[in-house]
PDB file of C-alpha atoms in Angstrom:
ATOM      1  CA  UNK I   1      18.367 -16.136  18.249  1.00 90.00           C
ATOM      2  CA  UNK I   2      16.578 -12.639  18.609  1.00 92.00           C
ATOM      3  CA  UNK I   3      13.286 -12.128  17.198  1.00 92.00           C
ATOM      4  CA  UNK I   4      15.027  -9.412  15.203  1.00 94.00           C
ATOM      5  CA  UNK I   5      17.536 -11.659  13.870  1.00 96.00           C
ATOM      6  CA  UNK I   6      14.728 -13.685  12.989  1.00 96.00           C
ATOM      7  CA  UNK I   7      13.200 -10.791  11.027  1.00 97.00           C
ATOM      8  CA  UNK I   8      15.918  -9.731   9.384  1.00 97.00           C
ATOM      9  CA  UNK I   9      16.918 -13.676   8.390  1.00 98.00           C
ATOM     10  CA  UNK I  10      13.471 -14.000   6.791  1.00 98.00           C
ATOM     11  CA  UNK I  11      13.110 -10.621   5.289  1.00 98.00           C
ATOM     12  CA  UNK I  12      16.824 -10.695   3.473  1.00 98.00           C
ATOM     13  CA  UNK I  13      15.616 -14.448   2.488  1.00 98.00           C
ATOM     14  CA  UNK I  14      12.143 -13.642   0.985  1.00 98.00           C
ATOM     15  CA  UNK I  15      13.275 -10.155  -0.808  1.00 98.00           C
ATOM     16  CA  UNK I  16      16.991  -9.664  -1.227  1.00 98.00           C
ATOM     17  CA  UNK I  17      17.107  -6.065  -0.157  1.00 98.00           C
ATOM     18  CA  UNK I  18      20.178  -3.949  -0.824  1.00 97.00           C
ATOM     19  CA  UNK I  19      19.313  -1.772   3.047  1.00 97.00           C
ATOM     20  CA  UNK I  20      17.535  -3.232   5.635  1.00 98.00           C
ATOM     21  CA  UNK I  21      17.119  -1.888   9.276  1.00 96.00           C
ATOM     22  CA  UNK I  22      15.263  -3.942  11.700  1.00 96.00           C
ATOM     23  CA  UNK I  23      15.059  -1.524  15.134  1.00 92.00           C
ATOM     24  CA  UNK I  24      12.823  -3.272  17.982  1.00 87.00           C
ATOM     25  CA  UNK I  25      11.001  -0.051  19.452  1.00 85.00           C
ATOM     26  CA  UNK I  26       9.151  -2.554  22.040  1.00 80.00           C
ATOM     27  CA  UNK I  27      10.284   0.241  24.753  1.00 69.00           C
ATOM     28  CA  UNK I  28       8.347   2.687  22.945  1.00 69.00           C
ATOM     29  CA  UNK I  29       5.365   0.442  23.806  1.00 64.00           C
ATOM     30  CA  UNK I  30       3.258  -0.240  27.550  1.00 67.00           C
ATOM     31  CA  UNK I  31       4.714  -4.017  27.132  1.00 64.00           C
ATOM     32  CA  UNK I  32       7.342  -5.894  29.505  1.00 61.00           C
ATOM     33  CA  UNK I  33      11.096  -5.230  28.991  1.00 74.00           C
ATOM     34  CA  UNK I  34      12.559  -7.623  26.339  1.00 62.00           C
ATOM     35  CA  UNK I  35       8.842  -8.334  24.451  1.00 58.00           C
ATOM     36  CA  UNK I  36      10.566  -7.677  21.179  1.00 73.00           C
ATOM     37  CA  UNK I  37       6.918  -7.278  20.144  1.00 73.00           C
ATOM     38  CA  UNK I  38       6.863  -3.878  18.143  1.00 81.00           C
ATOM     39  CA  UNK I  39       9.192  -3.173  15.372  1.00 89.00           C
ATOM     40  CA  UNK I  40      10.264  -0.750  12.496  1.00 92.00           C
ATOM     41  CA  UNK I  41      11.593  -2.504   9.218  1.00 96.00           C
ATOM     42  CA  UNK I  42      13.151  -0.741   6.575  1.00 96.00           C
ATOM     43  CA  UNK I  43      13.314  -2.542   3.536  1.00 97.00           C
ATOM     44  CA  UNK I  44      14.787  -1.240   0.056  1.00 98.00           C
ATOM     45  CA  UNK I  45      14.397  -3.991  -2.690  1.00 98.00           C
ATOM     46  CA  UNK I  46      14.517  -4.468  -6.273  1.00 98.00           C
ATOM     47  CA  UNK I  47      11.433  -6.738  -6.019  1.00 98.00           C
ATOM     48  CA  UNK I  48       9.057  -3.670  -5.002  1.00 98.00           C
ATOM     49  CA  UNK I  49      10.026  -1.963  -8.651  1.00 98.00           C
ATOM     50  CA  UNK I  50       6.017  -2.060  -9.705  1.00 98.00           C
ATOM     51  CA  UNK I  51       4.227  -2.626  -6.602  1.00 98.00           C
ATOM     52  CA  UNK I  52       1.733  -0.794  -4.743  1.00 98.00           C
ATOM     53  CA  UNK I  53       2.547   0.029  -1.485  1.00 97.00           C
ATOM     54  CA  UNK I  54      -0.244  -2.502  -0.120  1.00 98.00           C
ATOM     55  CA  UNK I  55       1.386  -5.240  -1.765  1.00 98.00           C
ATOM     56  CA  UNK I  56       4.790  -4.465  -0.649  1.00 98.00           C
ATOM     57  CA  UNK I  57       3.586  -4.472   2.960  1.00 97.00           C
ATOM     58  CA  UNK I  58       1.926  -7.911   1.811  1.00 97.00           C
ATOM     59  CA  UNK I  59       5.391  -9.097   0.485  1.00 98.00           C
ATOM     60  CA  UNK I  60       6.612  -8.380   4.126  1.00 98.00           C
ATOM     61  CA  UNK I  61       4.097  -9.776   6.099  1.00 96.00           C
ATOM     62  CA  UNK I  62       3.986 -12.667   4.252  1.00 97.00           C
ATOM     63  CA  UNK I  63       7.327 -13.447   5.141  1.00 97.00           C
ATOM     64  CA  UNK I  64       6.934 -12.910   8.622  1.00 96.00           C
ATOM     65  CA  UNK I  65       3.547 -14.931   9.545  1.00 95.00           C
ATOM     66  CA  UNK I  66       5.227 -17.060  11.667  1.00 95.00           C
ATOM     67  CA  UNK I  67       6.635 -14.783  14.090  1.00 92.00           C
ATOM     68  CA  UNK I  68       3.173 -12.502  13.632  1.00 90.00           C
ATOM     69  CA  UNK I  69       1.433 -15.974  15.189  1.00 91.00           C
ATOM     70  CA  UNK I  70       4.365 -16.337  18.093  1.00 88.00           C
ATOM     71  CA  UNK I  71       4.270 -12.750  19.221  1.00 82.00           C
ATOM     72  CA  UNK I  72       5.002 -10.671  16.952  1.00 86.00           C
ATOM     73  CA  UNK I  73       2.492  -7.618  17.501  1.00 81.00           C
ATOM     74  CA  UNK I  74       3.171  -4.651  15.030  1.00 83.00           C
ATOM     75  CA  UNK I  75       5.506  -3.471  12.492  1.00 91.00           C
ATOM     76  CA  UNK I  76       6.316  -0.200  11.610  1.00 90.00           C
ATOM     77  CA  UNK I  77       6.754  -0.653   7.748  1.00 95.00           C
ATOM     78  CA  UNK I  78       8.687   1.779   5.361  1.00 95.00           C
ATOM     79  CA  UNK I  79       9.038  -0.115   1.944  1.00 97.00           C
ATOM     80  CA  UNK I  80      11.298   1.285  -0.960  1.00 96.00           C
ATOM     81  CA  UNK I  81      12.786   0.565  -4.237  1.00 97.00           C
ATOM     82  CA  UNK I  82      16.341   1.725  -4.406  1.00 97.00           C
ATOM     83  CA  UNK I  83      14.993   4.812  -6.270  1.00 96.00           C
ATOM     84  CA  UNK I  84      13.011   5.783  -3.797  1.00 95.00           C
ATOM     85  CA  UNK I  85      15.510   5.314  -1.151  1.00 95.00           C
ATOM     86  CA  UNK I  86      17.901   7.286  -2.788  1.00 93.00           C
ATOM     87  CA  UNK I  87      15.137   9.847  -3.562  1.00 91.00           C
ATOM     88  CA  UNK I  88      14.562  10.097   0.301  1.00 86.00           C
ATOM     89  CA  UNK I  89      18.651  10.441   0.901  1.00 84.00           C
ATOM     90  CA  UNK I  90      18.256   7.559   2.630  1.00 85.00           C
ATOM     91  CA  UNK I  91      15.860   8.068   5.511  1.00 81.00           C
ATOM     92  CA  UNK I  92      12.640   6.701   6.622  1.00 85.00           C
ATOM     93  CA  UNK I  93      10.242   8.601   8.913  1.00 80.00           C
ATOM     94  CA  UNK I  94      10.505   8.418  12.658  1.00 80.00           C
ATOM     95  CA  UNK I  95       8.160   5.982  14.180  1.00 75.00           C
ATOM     96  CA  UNK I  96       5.299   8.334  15.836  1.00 69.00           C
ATOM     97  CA  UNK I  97       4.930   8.230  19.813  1.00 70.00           C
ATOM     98  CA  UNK I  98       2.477   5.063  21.291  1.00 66.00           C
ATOM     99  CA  UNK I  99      -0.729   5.798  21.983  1.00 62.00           C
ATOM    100  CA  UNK I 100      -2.486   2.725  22.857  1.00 64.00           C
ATOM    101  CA  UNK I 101      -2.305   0.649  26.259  1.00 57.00           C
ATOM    102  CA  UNK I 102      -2.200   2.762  29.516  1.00 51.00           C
ATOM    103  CA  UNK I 103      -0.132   5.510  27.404  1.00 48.00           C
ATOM    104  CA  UNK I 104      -3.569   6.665  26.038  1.00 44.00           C
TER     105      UNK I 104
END
């Protein structure tokens, strides 16, 4: 199994969301073909109705500490209640260009 199957196994599991994108933009990175190290997740869920942005990052995380500690190295996170996804005609922002590694 992918680590983005993985991510989007644990994510659906921990929140329930009614959209979820999991895109690996590792090749926007300076890190070997195949790293699956740097993603964007889009999550819209019911279960961020009242939270603060922090926590719904936290909600995420949380759910993905195990891959964080094999590998894992960044996530791109655009959390959303299904109000605000609709609000946003469902679209999340693109993921800005790398600057870190030899790209900077």
């Amino acid at each position: 199994m992918t680590r983005q199957e993985t991510i989007r196994g644990k994510v659906e599991a921990a929140l329930a969301p009614s959209h979820l994108e999991v895109i690996d933009e590792s090749h926007m990175h300076s890190v070997p073909q195949g790293a699956e190290s740097h993603f964007k997740v889009i999550v819209v869920s019911e279960r961020f109705e009242g939270e603060r942005l922090l926590n719904r990052h936290r909600m995420v995380n949380r759910a993905l500490a195990e891959e964080f500690n094999n590998g894992l190295h960044a996530l791109a996170l655009h959390t959303m209640t299904p109000d605000e996804w609709f609000e946003k005609a469902g679209k999340a922002a693109d993921s800005p260009e790398c600057m870190g590694g030899s790209k900077s």
